[in-house]
Amino acid sequence: MKTGKRPPARSGRFKSGPAQIVTEFTQSVSFDRRLWVQDIVGSLAHAYMLCSIGVLTGQELVEIQDGLFKIAEEIGAGKFKWRPEMEDVHMCIEAELTRRVPAGAKLHTARSRNDQVALDMRLWVRAEIEQLRGEIRELQRALVGFAERHLDVIIPGYTHLQRAQPVPIAHHMLAYVEMLERDHGRFGDALKRVNVCPLGSGALAGTTLPINRELVARLLKFVDDRDRPRLTMNSMDAVSDRDFVVEFAAASALLGVHLSRLAEDLVLWSSSEFNFVRLPEEYTTGSSLMPQKRNPDVAELVRGKSGRLVGNLMALLTILKGLPMSYNRDLQEDKQRLFDTADTVRACVRIMAPMIEKTTVNEEACAMAAGDPQLLATDLADYLVRKGVPFREAHHVVGAAVALAEKEGKPLNALTDSEWQRLSPKFGSDVKEVFDLHQAMHRRQTPGGPGIREVRRQLKRWQTVLGAK
Ligand code: ARG
């Protein structure tokens, strides 16, 4: 951001303002102005407290409140003049207030930008987490809806990207609902540590004035579930702590990784090779060269953007590493990483929900893939186990059966009675039933498994948790 004016002399300590190039280098208002709501709300609470302890008169408080409201209105309407020579959002607002209202000069009593910025950041992250948790819920609902609509569709489940065992596509999607539930919980846990009030820590060593921290904490809703104010308990920690930003970035990075995996499944499934799903046209793009293409760019970008989230987390950790106590200007570098993480993760969660809602399933292709009898090789081993064969031996026998079928160039379920008998005398004529996919899906009864009944039970659980539409 170019600064128009020569910066003002900062205080009695300085004869001149900083060099122009320094102002440009150190300013943060070009990006931290995003904290303006939190900054004003924080100042309103602080001013109220200052009045309650007699630092401000009632009249001065009203003037400050009016002044801050007017500034808020102007910022909201895009009419406020941000001045980079004032460095940051905090100074811009305070300087403008003081220019209009002389009592503004008292607002910074017992406060430093160090505890002020810590407060603003906590307020900002708190609001962001609350919104994001709602968006995660929306995506979970979309996934549960998808699972419900396709309850009868069975696909191969994969390990090593090789066909492994059959699973309902619903079970596959509910796996992501579980991941998102943990993400939701992680943000909830982080919120508990975000929601602590640092104001009153001053620059690093509190204040000699008789402030009322509890009152400020209450006004700003930094309270526990029993309505008791929650205050940071070490002023040096409070002004230098950005753990809460790291936690937010870490939870976001992990959420991003989960979304990236989901996106990757959609990319694979929508390829001609899999052809399990068709992504909604409006969530795909064409190629500038190849007229036939319909590319899953949205899913790819979600996958790609998760890299930014991981990068932001690494950047934040690196900024903090090795900082001596307590506040250091390095901390100003936390903001762009935080804002980028918040914007990126929110956009990704937000776009996945409608895309999944409108994705259709190619039931024929799924049935064809899930009809591969080799997917039931493990069921075949279990069949022998039920007839008293030790599992290791059963595993070996079924392996031989698969090899035989491959050698004969026929599907596993097309071996003849005598071929089964030669493999093991334990194979009876009922062995054919093992290959009935419908029955196979009903045989799976374990909790957390892909059996149809269990998947239905899980869907019910999610409907209760999510209050699904
Ligand atoms: N813009 C600063 C930041 O984001 C605010 C705190 C500045 N404090 C200071 N002592 N220079 O960290």
Tab-separated table of C-alpha atoms and ligand atoms in Angstrom:
chain	number	residue	atom	x	y	z
A	1	MET	CA	0.000	0.000	0.000
A	2	LYS	CA	1.418	3.396	-0.987
A	3	THR	CA	1.321	5.964	1.744
A	4	GLY	CA	0.278	9.393	0.648
A	5	LYS	CA	1.325	11.540	3.543
A	6	ARG	CA	4.451	11.884	5.534
A	7	PRO	CA	3.871	9.845	8.684
A	8	PRO	CA	3.202	11.821	11.838
A	9	ALA	CA	5.812	12.014	14.573
A	10	ARG	CA	4.928	9.119	16.809
A	11	SER	CA	5.418	10.413	20.286
A	12	GLY	CA	7.490	12.712	22.396
A	13	ARG	CA	10.317	10.251	21.997
A	14	PHE	CA	10.725	10.889	18.267
A	15	LYS	CA	11.601	14.049	16.439
A	16	SER	CA	10.321	12.808	13.106
A	17	GLY	CA	8.101	10.135	11.664
A	18	PRO	CA	9.569	6.958	10.216
A	19	ALA	CA	11.027	6.973	6.728
A	20	GLN	CA	8.449	6.480	3.990
A	21	ILE	CA	9.882	3.113	3.057
A	22	VAL	CA	9.641	2.016	6.700
A	23	THR	CA	6.023	3.070	6.900
A	24	GLU	CA	5.230	1.037	3.858
A	25	PHE	CA	7.162	-1.919	5.171
A	26	THR	CA	5.628	-1.941	8.631
A	27	GLN	CA	2.030	-1.004	7.927
A	28	SER	CA	-0.593	-3.677	8.382
A	29	VAL	CA	-3.747	-1.660	7.903
A	30	SER	CA	-3.997	-2.835	4.306
A	31	PHE	CA	-4.894	-6.267	5.671
A	32	ASP	CA	-5.677	-5.989	9.387
A	33	ARG	CA	-8.549	-3.605	8.689
A	34	ARG	CA	-10.532	-6.819	8.550
A	35	LEU	CA	-10.424	-6.669	12.349
A	36	TRP	CA	-12.329	-3.394	12.480
A	37	VAL	CA	-15.546	-4.764	13.960
A	38	GLN	CA	-13.646	-6.585	16.698
A	39	ASP	CA	-11.490	-3.526	17.336
A	40	ILE	CA	-14.483	-1.277	17.830
A	41	VAL	CA	-16.399	-3.785	19.930
A	42	GLY	CA	-13.309	-4.237	22.106
A	43	SER	CA	-12.905	-0.487	22.491
A	44	LEU	CA	-16.555	-0.078	23.473
A	45	ALA	CA	-16.140	-2.648	26.250
A	46	HIS	CA	-12.856	-1.121	27.381
A	47	ALA	CA	-14.361	2.384	27.443
A	48	TYR	CA	-17.332	1.181	29.482
A	49	MET	CA	-14.956	-0.359	32.002
A	50	LEU	CA	-12.827	2.825	32.119
A	51	CYS	CA	-15.963	4.778	32.950
A	52	SER	CA	-16.931	2.270	35.664
A	53	ILE	CA	-13.600	2.909	37.437
A	54	GLY	CA	-13.803	6.664	37.016
A	55	VAL	CA	-11.189	7.178	34.287
A	56	LEU	CA	-13.896	8.425	31.914
A	57	THR	CA	-16.874	10.550	32.908
A	58	GLY	CA	-20.313	9.444	31.802
A	59	GLN	CA	-20.311	12.255	29.262
A	60	GLU	CA	-16.927	11.201	27.870
A	61	LEU	CA	-18.104	7.616	27.572
A	62	VAL	CA	-21.142	8.693	25.565
A	63	GLU	CA	-18.944	10.819	23.295
A	64	ILE	CA	-16.543	7.933	22.721
A	65	GLN	CA	-19.418	5.535	22.065
A	66	ASP	CA	-21.032	7.910	19.570
A	67	GLY	CA	-17.698	8.507	17.898
A	68	LEU	CA	-17.001	4.784	17.564
A	69	PHE	CA	-20.495	4.100	16.228
A	70	LYS	CA	-20.085	6.780	13.577
A	71	ILE	CA	-16.708	5.420	12.571
A	72	ALA	CA	-18.198	1.928	12.370
A	73	GLU	CA	-20.945	3.225	10.138
A	74	GLU	CA	-18.452	4.886	7.844
A	75	ILE	CA	-16.228	1.837	7.652
A	76	GLY	CA	-19.251	-0.338	6.933
A	77	ALA	CA	-20.290	2.007	4.146
A	78	GLY	CA	-16.756	2.055	2.720
A	79	LYS	CA	-16.416	5.760	3.482
A	80	PHE	CA	-13.745	5.637	6.138
A	81	LYS	CA	-10.331	6.892	5.174
A	82	TRP	CA	-7.732	4.327	6.152
A	83	ARG	CA	-4.345	5.916	6.654
A	84	PRO	CA	-1.378	3.581	6.171
A	85	GLU	CA	0.853	6.102	7.867
A	86	MET	CA	-1.071	5.216	11.045
A	87	GLU	CA	0.264	1.648	10.753
A	88	ASP	CA	-2.615	-0.546	11.734
A	89	VAL	CA	-6.353	-0.809	12.231
A	90	HIS	CA	-6.049	0.016	15.917
A	91	MET	CA	-4.186	3.287	15.411
A	92	CYS	CA	-6.329	4.337	12.467
A	93	ILE	CA	-9.540	4.045	14.448
A	94	GLU	CA	-8.181	5.543	17.652
A	95	ALA	CA	-6.533	8.484	15.873
A	96	GLU	CA	-9.675	9.290	13.947
A	97	LEU	CA	-11.790	9.015	17.079
A	98	THR	CA	-9.471	11.363	18.943
A	99	ARG	CA	-9.496	13.836	16.069
A	100	ARG	CA	-13.286	13.999	16.401
A	101	VAL	CA	-13.723	13.502	20.145
A	102	PRO	CA	-11.102	14.831	22.567
A	103	ALA	CA	-11.974	12.150	25.126
A	104	GLY	CA	-10.694	9.628	22.587
A	105	ALA	CA	-7.244	10.442	23.936
A	106	LYS	CA	-8.222	8.646	27.152
A	107	LEU	CA	-9.358	5.436	25.450
A	108	HIS	CA	-5.933	3.837	25.434
A	109	THR	CA	-5.603	4.140	29.231
A	110	ALA	CA	-4.395	0.821	30.682
A	111	ARG	CA	-4.321	-0.722	27.233
A	112	SER	CA	-1.597	-1.489	24.730
A	113	ARG	CA	-1.900	-2.467	21.114
A	114	ASN	CA	-0.346	-5.716	22.245
A	115	ASP	CA	-3.299	-6.799	24.345
A	116	GLN	CA	-5.657	-5.018	21.954
A	117	VAL	CA	-4.542	-7.029	18.932
A	118	ALA	CA	-4.596	-10.248	20.951
A	119	LEU	CA	-8.182	-9.424	21.888
A	120	ASP	CA	-9.236	-8.564	18.342
A	121	MET	CA	-7.729	-11.748	17.004
A	122	ARG	CA	-9.485	-13.863	19.604
A	123	LEU	CA	-12.816	-12.220	18.862
A	124	TRP	CA	-12.272	-12.712	15.138
A	125	VAL	CA	-11.252	-16.374	15.404
A	126	ARG	CA	-14.152	-17.053	17.752
A	127	ALA	CA	-16.701	-15.743	15.262
A	128	GLU	CA	-15.011	-17.582	12.427
A	129	ILE	CA	-15.050	-20.903	14.267
A	130	GLU	CA	-18.725	-20.539	15.099
A	131	GLN	CA	-19.584	-19.969	11.447
A	132	LEU	CA	-17.315	-22.680	10.151
A	133	ARG	CA	-18.799	-25.262	12.492
A	134	GLY	CA	-22.194	-24.471	10.990
A	135	GLU	CA	-20.809	-24.942	7.486
A	136	ILE	CA	-19.263	-28.276	8.440
A	137	ARG	CA	-22.697	-29.387	9.609
A	138	GLU	CA	-24.158	-28.402	6.217
A	139	LEU	CA	-21.604	-30.528	4.413
A	140	GLN	CA	-22.293	-33.449	6.731
A	141	ARG	CA	-25.984	-33.113	5.897
A	142	ALA	CA	-25.222	-33.158	2.199
A	143	LEU	CA	-23.171	-36.348	2.614
A	144	VAL	CA	-25.858	-38.011	4.716
A	145	GLY	CA	-28.440	-37.028	2.099
A	146	PHE	CA	-26.312	-38.591	-0.615
A	147	ALA	CA	-25.947	-41.774	1.466
A	148	GLU	CA	-29.718	-41.964	1.997
A	149	ARG	CA	-30.500	-41.512	-1.686
A	150	HIS	CA	-28.178	-44.330	-2.697
A	151	LEU	CA	-28.628	-46.799	0.111
A	152	ASP	CA	-28.947	-49.742	-2.300
A	153	VAL	CA	-25.841	-48.962	-4.302
A	154	ILE	CA	-22.893	-51.235	-3.623
A	155	ILE	CA	-19.411	-50.454	-4.881
A	156	PRO	CA	-16.063	-52.103	-4.391
A	157	GLY	CA	-14.242	-50.767	-1.377
A	158	TYR	CA	-10.556	-50.270	-2.115
A	159	THR	CA	-7.261	-50.635	-0.339
A	160	HIS	CA	-4.084	-49.677	-2.187
A	161	LEU	CA	-6.558	-48.512	-4.831
A	162	GLN	CA	-7.146	-52.192	-5.621
A	163	ARG	CA	-10.609	-53.669	-5.362
A	164	ALA	CA	-10.931	-55.195	-1.902
A	165	GLN	CA	-14.428	-55.899	-0.536
A	166	PRO	CA	-17.921	-54.666	-1.372
A	167	VAL	CA	-19.341	-51.720	0.577
A	168	PRO	CA	-22.456	-49.624	0.224
A	169	ILE	CA	-21.566	-46.287	-1.338
A	170	ALA	CA	-23.396	-44.875	1.701
A	171	HIS	CA	-20.803	-46.439	4.000
A	172	HIS	CA	-18.043	-44.833	1.959
A	173	MET	CA	-19.672	-41.400	2.226
A	174	LEU	CA	-20.429	-41.796	5.928
A	175	ALA	CA	-16.690	-42.261	6.450
A	176	TYR	CA	-16.343	-38.578	5.537
A	177	VAL	CA	-19.171	-37.653	7.874
A	178	GLU	CA	-17.136	-39.236	10.673
A	179	MET	CA	-14.022	-37.270	9.691
A	180	LEU	CA	-16.025	-34.058	9.582
A	181	GLU	CA	-17.481	-34.836	12.995
A	182	ARG	CA	-13.984	-34.986	14.434
A	183	ASP	CA	-13.176	-31.711	12.665
A	184	HIS	CA	-16.286	-30.169	14.144
A	185	GLY	CA	-15.166	-31.385	17.565
A	186	ARG	CA	-11.629	-30.103	17.075
A	187	PHE	CA	-12.890	-26.604	16.294
A	188	GLY	CA	-15.121	-26.847	19.348
A	189	ASP	CA	-12.124	-27.755	21.521
A	190	ALA	CA	-10.084	-24.940	20.023
A	191	LEU	CA	-12.923	-22.551	20.752
A	192	LYS	CA	-12.571	-23.203	24.481
A	193	ARG	CA	-8.996	-21.953	24.394
A	194	VAL	CA	-9.791	-19.066	22.050
A	195	ASN	CA	-12.521	-17.820	24.315
A	196	VAL	CA	-10.314	-16.288	27.001
A	197	CYS	CA	-9.970	-12.530	27.427
A	198	PRO	CA	-6.440	-11.081	27.223
A	199	LEU	CA	-7.371	-7.423	27.685
A	200	GLY	CA	-5.745	-5.906	30.753
A	201	SER	CA	-2.386	-7.518	30.003
A	202	GLY	CA	-1.119	-4.171	28.735
A	203	ALA	CA	2.060	-4.201	26.695
A	204	LEU	CA	3.318	-7.170	28.674
A	205	ALA	CA	3.131	-6.244	32.342
A	206	GLY	CA	-0.442	-5.217	33.037
A	207	THR	CA	-1.179	-1.809	34.492
A	208	THR	CA	-0.913	0.143	37.724
A	209	LEU	CA	-4.485	1.360	37.302
A	210	PRO	CA	-7.357	-0.401	39.087
A	211	ILE	CA	-9.015	-1.888	35.986
A	212	ASN	CA	-11.822	-4.442	36.074
A	213	ARG	CA	-10.862	-7.281	33.747
A	214	GLU	CA	-13.847	-9.409	34.709
A	215	LEU	CA	-16.252	-6.721	33.574
A	216	VAL	CA	-14.598	-6.463	30.147
A	217	ALA	CA	-14.571	-10.252	29.801
A	218	ARG	CA	-18.259	-10.427	30.614
A	219	LEU	CA	-19.160	-7.637	28.209
A	220	LEU	CA	-17.339	-9.455	25.411
A	221	LYS	CA	-18.837	-12.846	26.328
A	222	PHE	CA	-15.578	-14.412	27.363
A	223	VAL	CA	-17.395	-16.634	29.843
A	224	ASP	CA	-17.486	-20.342	30.621
A	225	ASP	CA	-20.603	-22.489	30.526
A	226	ARG	CA	-21.423	-21.379	34.065
A	227	ASP	CA	-21.183	-17.763	33.031
A	228	ARG	CA	-17.944	-17.065	34.863
A	229	PRO	CA	-15.508	-14.697	33.129
A	230	ARG	CA	-12.491	-16.346	31.559
A	231	LEU	CA	-9.288	-14.304	31.755
A	232	THR	CA	-5.761	-15.033	30.613
A	233	MET	CA	-3.639	-15.530	33.725
A	234	ASN	CA	-0.214	-14.391	32.622
A	235	SER	CA	0.174	-11.009	30.976
A	236	MET	CA	3.377	-11.943	29.147
A	237	ASP	CA	1.855	-15.102	27.745
A	238	ALA	CA	-1.341	-13.289	26.849
A	239	VAL	CA	0.299	-10.728	24.555
A	240	SER	CA	2.606	-13.201	22.836
A	241	ASP	CA	0.368	-16.258	22.640
A	242	ARG	CA	-0.894	-17.168	19.198
A	243	ASP	CA	-1.543	-20.834	20.007
A	244	PHE	CA	-5.185	-20.223	19.261
A	245	VAL	CA	-4.336	-19.102	15.730
A	246	VAL	CA	-2.140	-22.153	15.251
A	247	GLU	CA	-4.889	-24.424	16.545
A	248	PHE	CA	-7.365	-22.872	14.180
A	249	ALA	CA	-4.916	-23.262	11.291
A	250	ALA	CA	-4.138	-26.854	12.306
A	251	ALA	CA	-7.788	-27.839	12.564
A	252	SER	CA	-8.376	-26.119	9.217
A	253	ALA	CA	-5.446	-27.904	7.586
A	254	LEU	CA	-6.747	-31.257	8.750
A	255	LEU	CA	-10.254	-30.401	7.607
A	256	GLY	CA	-8.686	-29.383	4.300
A	257	VAL	CA	-6.937	-32.743	4.070
A	258	HIS	CA	-10.252	-34.520	4.632
A	259	LEU	CA	-11.923	-32.416	1.961
A	260	SER	CA	-9.023	-33.113	-0.350
A	261	ARG	CA	-9.509	-36.856	0.061
A	262	LEU	CA	-13.209	-36.531	-0.640
A	263	ALA	CA	-12.403	-34.405	-3.672
A	264	GLU	CA	-9.961	-37.036	-4.883
A	265	ASP	CA	-12.632	-39.735	-4.621
A	266	LEU	CA	-14.942	-37.588	-6.722
A	267	VAL	CA	-12.217	-37.013	-9.294
A	268	LEU	CA	-11.588	-40.749	-9.535
A	269	TRP	CA	-15.240	-41.751	-9.485
A	270	SER	CA	-16.150	-39.296	-12.211
A	271	SER	CA	-13.419	-40.549	-14.553
A	272	SER	CA	-14.436	-42.788	-17.462
A	273	GLU	CA	-12.378	-45.552	-15.884
A	274	PHE	CA	-14.551	-45.642	-12.747
A	275	ASN	CA	-17.680	-43.918	-13.985
A	276	PHE	CA	-19.409	-44.343	-10.614
A	277	VAL	CA	-20.743	-40.793	-10.456
A	278	ARG	CA	-21.570	-37.870	-12.649
A	279	LEU	CA	-20.689	-34.495	-11.208
A	280	PRO	CA	-23.274	-31.773	-11.731
A	281	GLU	CA	-22.555	-29.951	-14.971
A	282	GLU	CA	-22.488	-26.576	-13.287
A	283	TYR	CA	-19.668	-27.764	-11.021
A	284	THR	CA	-17.442	-28.884	-13.864
A	285	THR	CA	-15.624	-26.983	-16.577
A	286	GLY	CA	-14.748	-27.556	-20.197
A	287	SER	CA	-11.434	-27.625	-21.965
A	288	SER	CA	-10.346	-24.783	-24.234
A	289	LEU	CA	-8.945	-27.310	-26.680
A	290	MET	CA	-10.724	-30.650	-26.306
A	291	PRO	CA	-14.442	-30.245	-26.949
A	292	GLN	CA	-15.492	-33.479	-25.258
A	293	LYS	CA	-13.947	-32.684	-21.858
A	294	ARG	CA	-15.856	-32.143	-18.660
A	295	ASN	CA	-13.307	-31.555	-15.956
A	296	PRO	CA	-13.781	-31.833	-12.186
A	297	ASP	CA	-12.015	-28.518	-11.537
A	298	VAL	CA	-13.946	-27.701	-8.383
A	299	ALA	CA	-12.905	-30.961	-6.754
A	300	GLU	CA	-9.351	-30.489	-8.012
A	301	LEU	CA	-9.184	-26.981	-6.579
A	302	VAL	CA	-10.462	-28.187	-3.221
A	303	ARG	CA	-7.690	-30.771	-3.325
A	304	GLY	CA	-5.154	-28.110	-4.334
A	305	LYS	CA	-6.262	-25.498	-1.839
A	306	SER	CA	-5.681	-27.907	1.020
A	307	GLY	CA	-1.990	-27.332	0.251
A	308	ARG	CA	-2.437	-23.672	1.108
A	309	LEU	CA	-3.974	-24.597	4.432
A	310	VAL	CA	-1.038	-26.839	5.286
A	311	GLY	CA	1.355	-24.107	4.133
A	312	ASN	CA	-0.316	-21.484	6.301
A	313	LEU	CA	-0.014	-23.737	9.333
A	314	MET	CA	3.696	-24.227	8.664
A	315	ALA	CA	4.181	-20.482	8.160
A	316	LEU	CA	2.480	-19.702	11.473
A	317	LEU	CA	4.529	-22.229	13.406
A	318	THR	CA	7.681	-20.887	11.817
A	319	ILE	CA	6.790	-17.283	12.682
A	320	LEU	CA	6.359	-18.227	16.336
A	321	LYS	CA	9.355	-20.491	16.673
A	322	GLY	CA	12.200	-18.881	18.549
A	323	LEU	CA	10.414	-15.641	19.487
A	324	PRO	CA	11.776	-14.328	22.768
A	325	MET	CA	9.244	-13.257	25.348
A	326	SER	CA	6.978	-11.447	24.992
A	327	TYR	CA	5.394	-9.421	22.138
A	328	ASN	CA	7.457	-9.125	18.963
A	329	ARG	CA	6.456	-7.449	15.760
A	330	ASP	CA	6.866	-10.756	13.945
A	331	LEU	CA	3.431	-11.548	15.309
A	332	GLN	CA	1.898	-9.111	12.847
A	333	GLU	CA	2.680	-11.708	10.180
A	334	ASP	CA	0.042	-14.030	11.652
A	335	LYS	CA	-2.840	-12.131	10.109
A	336	GLN	CA	-2.577	-12.840	6.415
A	337	ARG	CA	-2.000	-16.522	7.135
A	338	LEU	CA	-5.010	-16.598	9.425
A	339	PHE	CA	-7.286	-14.738	7.027
A	340	ASP	CA	-6.183	-16.840	4.084
A	341	THR	CA	-6.786	-20.037	6.036
A	342	ALA	CA	-10.236	-18.903	7.135
A	343	ASP	CA	-11.265	-17.801	3.634
A	344	THR	CA	-9.856	-20.887	1.964
A	345	VAL	CA	-11.246	-23.506	4.285
A	346	ARG	CA	-14.657	-21.882	4.356
A	347	ALA	CA	-14.848	-21.666	0.573
A	348	CYS	CA	-13.899	-25.337	0.257
A	349	VAL	CA	-16.445	-26.583	2.797
A	350	ARG	CA	-19.077	-24.360	1.278
A	351	ILE	CA	-18.681	-25.518	-2.314
A	352	MET	CA	-18.520	-29.218	-1.536
A	353	ALA	CA	-22.023	-29.384	-0.058
A	354	PRO	CA	-24.057	-28.347	-3.122
A	355	MET	CA	-21.738	-30.243	-5.447
A	356	ILE	CA	-22.400	-33.453	-3.530
A	357	GLU	CA	-26.114	-32.761	-3.338
A	358	LYS	CA	-26.278	-32.612	-7.121
A	359	THR	CA	-23.907	-35.463	-7.922
A	360	THR	CA	-25.691	-38.430	-9.477
A	361	VAL	CA	-24.714	-42.069	-9.261
A	362	ASN	CA	-24.278	-44.376	-12.218
A	363	GLU	CA	-25.906	-47.416	-10.628
A	364	GLU	CA	-25.119	-49.737	-13.530
A	365	ALA	CA	-21.391	-49.059	-13.462
A	366	CYS	CA	-21.381	-49.478	-9.679
A	367	ALA	CA	-23.284	-52.787	-9.906
A	368	MET	CA	-20.916	-54.023	-12.574
A	369	ALA	CA	-17.849	-53.203	-10.476
A	370	ALA	CA	-19.366	-54.555	-7.270
A	371	GLY	CA	-20.421	-57.738	-9.107
A	372	ASP	CA	-16.804	-58.879	-9.355
A	373	PRO	CA	-16.950	-62.188	-7.408
A	374	GLN	CA	-13.352	-61.824	-6.280
A	375	LEU	CA	-14.543	-59.094	-3.915
A	376	LEU	CA	-16.104	-61.916	-1.903
A	377	ALA	CA	-12.938	-63.991	-1.589
A	378	THR	CA	-12.747	-63.094	2.103
A	379	ASP	CA	-16.372	-64.167	2.540
A	380	LEU	CA	-15.359	-67.465	0.984
A	381	ALA	CA	-12.595	-67.867	3.571
A	382	ASP	CA	-15.144	-67.036	6.302
A	383	TYR	CA	-17.385	-69.765	4.831
A	384	LEU	CA	-14.599	-72.302	5.392
A	385	VAL	CA	-13.985	-70.915	8.879
A	386	ARG	CA	-17.647	-71.574	9.651
A	387	LYS	CA	-16.978	-75.180	8.592
A	388	GLY	CA	-14.133	-75.448	11.088
A	389	VAL	CA	-11.154	-74.654	8.854
A	390	PRO	CA	-8.499	-72.481	10.572
A	391	PHE	CA	-8.461	-69.030	8.940
A	392	ARG	CA	-4.861	-69.197	7.731
A	393	GLU	CA	-5.626	-72.477	5.949
A	394	ALA	CA	-8.890	-71.087	4.567
A	395	HIS	CA	-6.973	-68.048	3.261
A	396	HIS	CA	-4.584	-70.389	1.471
A	397	VAL	CA	-7.361	-72.517	-0.052
A	398	VAL	CA	-9.257	-69.474	-1.327
A	399	GLY	CA	-6.037	-68.086	-2.765
A	400	ALA	CA	-5.677	-71.335	-4.687
A	401	ALA	CA	-9.300	-71.063	-5.851
A	402	VAL	CA	-8.663	-67.541	-7.178
A	403	ALA	CA	-5.524	-68.732	-8.974
A	404	LEU	CA	-7.423	-71.667	-10.471
A	405	ALA	CA	-10.260	-69.451	-11.714
A	406	GLU	CA	-7.732	-67.074	-13.253
A	407	LYS	CA	-5.909	-69.949	-14.920
A	408	GLU	CA	-9.174	-71.312	-16.293
A	409	GLY	CA	-10.116	-67.823	-17.448
A	410	LYS	CA	-13.429	-67.772	-15.618
A	411	PRO	CA	-14.939	-65.871	-12.750
A	412	LEU	CA	-14.382	-67.228	-9.255
A	413	ASN	CA	-18.048	-68.118	-8.830
A	414	ALA	CA	-18.002	-70.253	-11.999
A	415	LEU	CA	-15.782	-73.017	-10.607
A	416	THR	CA	-17.475	-76.416	-10.861
A	417	ASP	CA	-18.494	-78.579	-7.906
A	418	SER	CA	-15.622	-80.947	-8.575
A	419	GLU	CA	-13.159	-78.081	-8.769
A	420	TRP	CA	-14.383	-76.799	-5.382
A	421	GLN	CA	-14.151	-80.305	-3.974
A	422	ARG	CA	-10.595	-80.698	-5.178
A	423	LEU	CA	-9.673	-77.405	-3.508
A	424	SER	CA	-11.172	-78.504	-0.206
A	425	PRO	CA	-13.626	-81.235	0.788
A	426	LYS	CA	-15.238	-78.655	3.072
A	427	PHE	CA	-16.771	-76.863	0.089
A	428	GLY	CA	-20.393	-77.981	-0.243
A	429	SER	CA	-22.978	-77.145	-2.873
A	430	ASP	CA	-23.997	-74.167	-0.718
A	431	VAL	CA	-20.727	-72.413	-1.656
A	432	LYS	CA	-22.566	-70.620	-4.474
A	433	GLU	CA	-24.606	-68.675	-1.903
A	434	VAL	CA	-21.436	-66.942	-0.759
A	435	PHE	CA	-21.500	-65.023	-4.038
A	436	ASP	CA	-24.966	-63.574	-3.548
A	437	LEU	CA	-24.022	-59.925	-3.013
A	438	HIS	CA	-27.310	-59.039	-1.383
A	439	GLN	CA	-26.921	-61.794	1.187
A	440	ALA	CA	-23.275	-60.938	1.605
A	441	MET	CA	-24.206	-57.383	2.588
A	442	HIS	CA	-26.729	-58.704	5.090
A	443	ARG	CA	-24.231	-61.110	6.634
A	444	ARG	CA	-22.142	-58.178	7.831
A	445	GLN	CA	-23.566	-57.318	11.222
A	446	THR	CA	-20.696	-55.860	13.207
A	447	PRO	CA	-21.011	-52.353	14.610
A	448	GLY	CA	-19.214	-49.880	12.391
A	449	GLY	CA	-19.251	-52.324	9.486
A	450	PRO	CA	-20.708	-51.948	5.991
A	451	GLY	CA	-23.652	-54.321	6.554
A	452	ILE	CA	-26.888	-52.861	5.274
A	453	ARG	CA	-28.579	-52.953	8.659
A	454	GLU	CA	-25.647	-51.298	10.342
A	455	VAL	CA	-25.397	-48.593	7.689
A	456	ARG	CA	-29.093	-47.870	8.201
A	457	ARG	CA	-28.471	-47.626	11.933
A	458	GLN	CA	-25.610	-45.188	11.384
A	459	LEU	CA	-27.738	-43.090	9.054
A	460	LYS	CA	-30.365	-42.840	11.780
A	461	ARG	CA	-27.723	-41.756	14.259
A	462	TRP	CA	-26.544	-39.007	11.910
A	463	GLN	CA	-30.077	-37.865	11.271
A	464	THR	CA	-30.448	-37.357	15.002
A	465	VAL	CA	-27.082	-35.655	15.420
A	466	LEU	CA	-27.541	-33.379	12.432
A	467	GLY	CA	-31.272	-32.936	12.472
A	468	ALA	CA	-31.027	-33.844	8.772
A	469	LYS	CA	-33.515	-32.323	6.358
B	1	ARG	N1	-0.155	-4.339	14.133
B	1	ARG	C1	0.392	-4.972	15.274
B	1	ARG	C2	0.255	-6.472	15.168
B	1	ARG	O1	-0.507	-6.891	14.381
B	1	ARG	C3	-0.313	-4.513	16.504
B	1	ARG	C4	0.536	-4.503	17.716
B	1	ARG	C5	1.631	-3.537	17.560
B	1	ARG	N2	2.351	-3.411	18.764
B	1	ARG	C6	3.519	-2.793	18.802
B	1	ARG	N3	4.104	-2.726	19.929
B	1	ARG	N4	4.082	-2.269	17.729
B	1	ARG	O2	0.864	-7.240	15.851
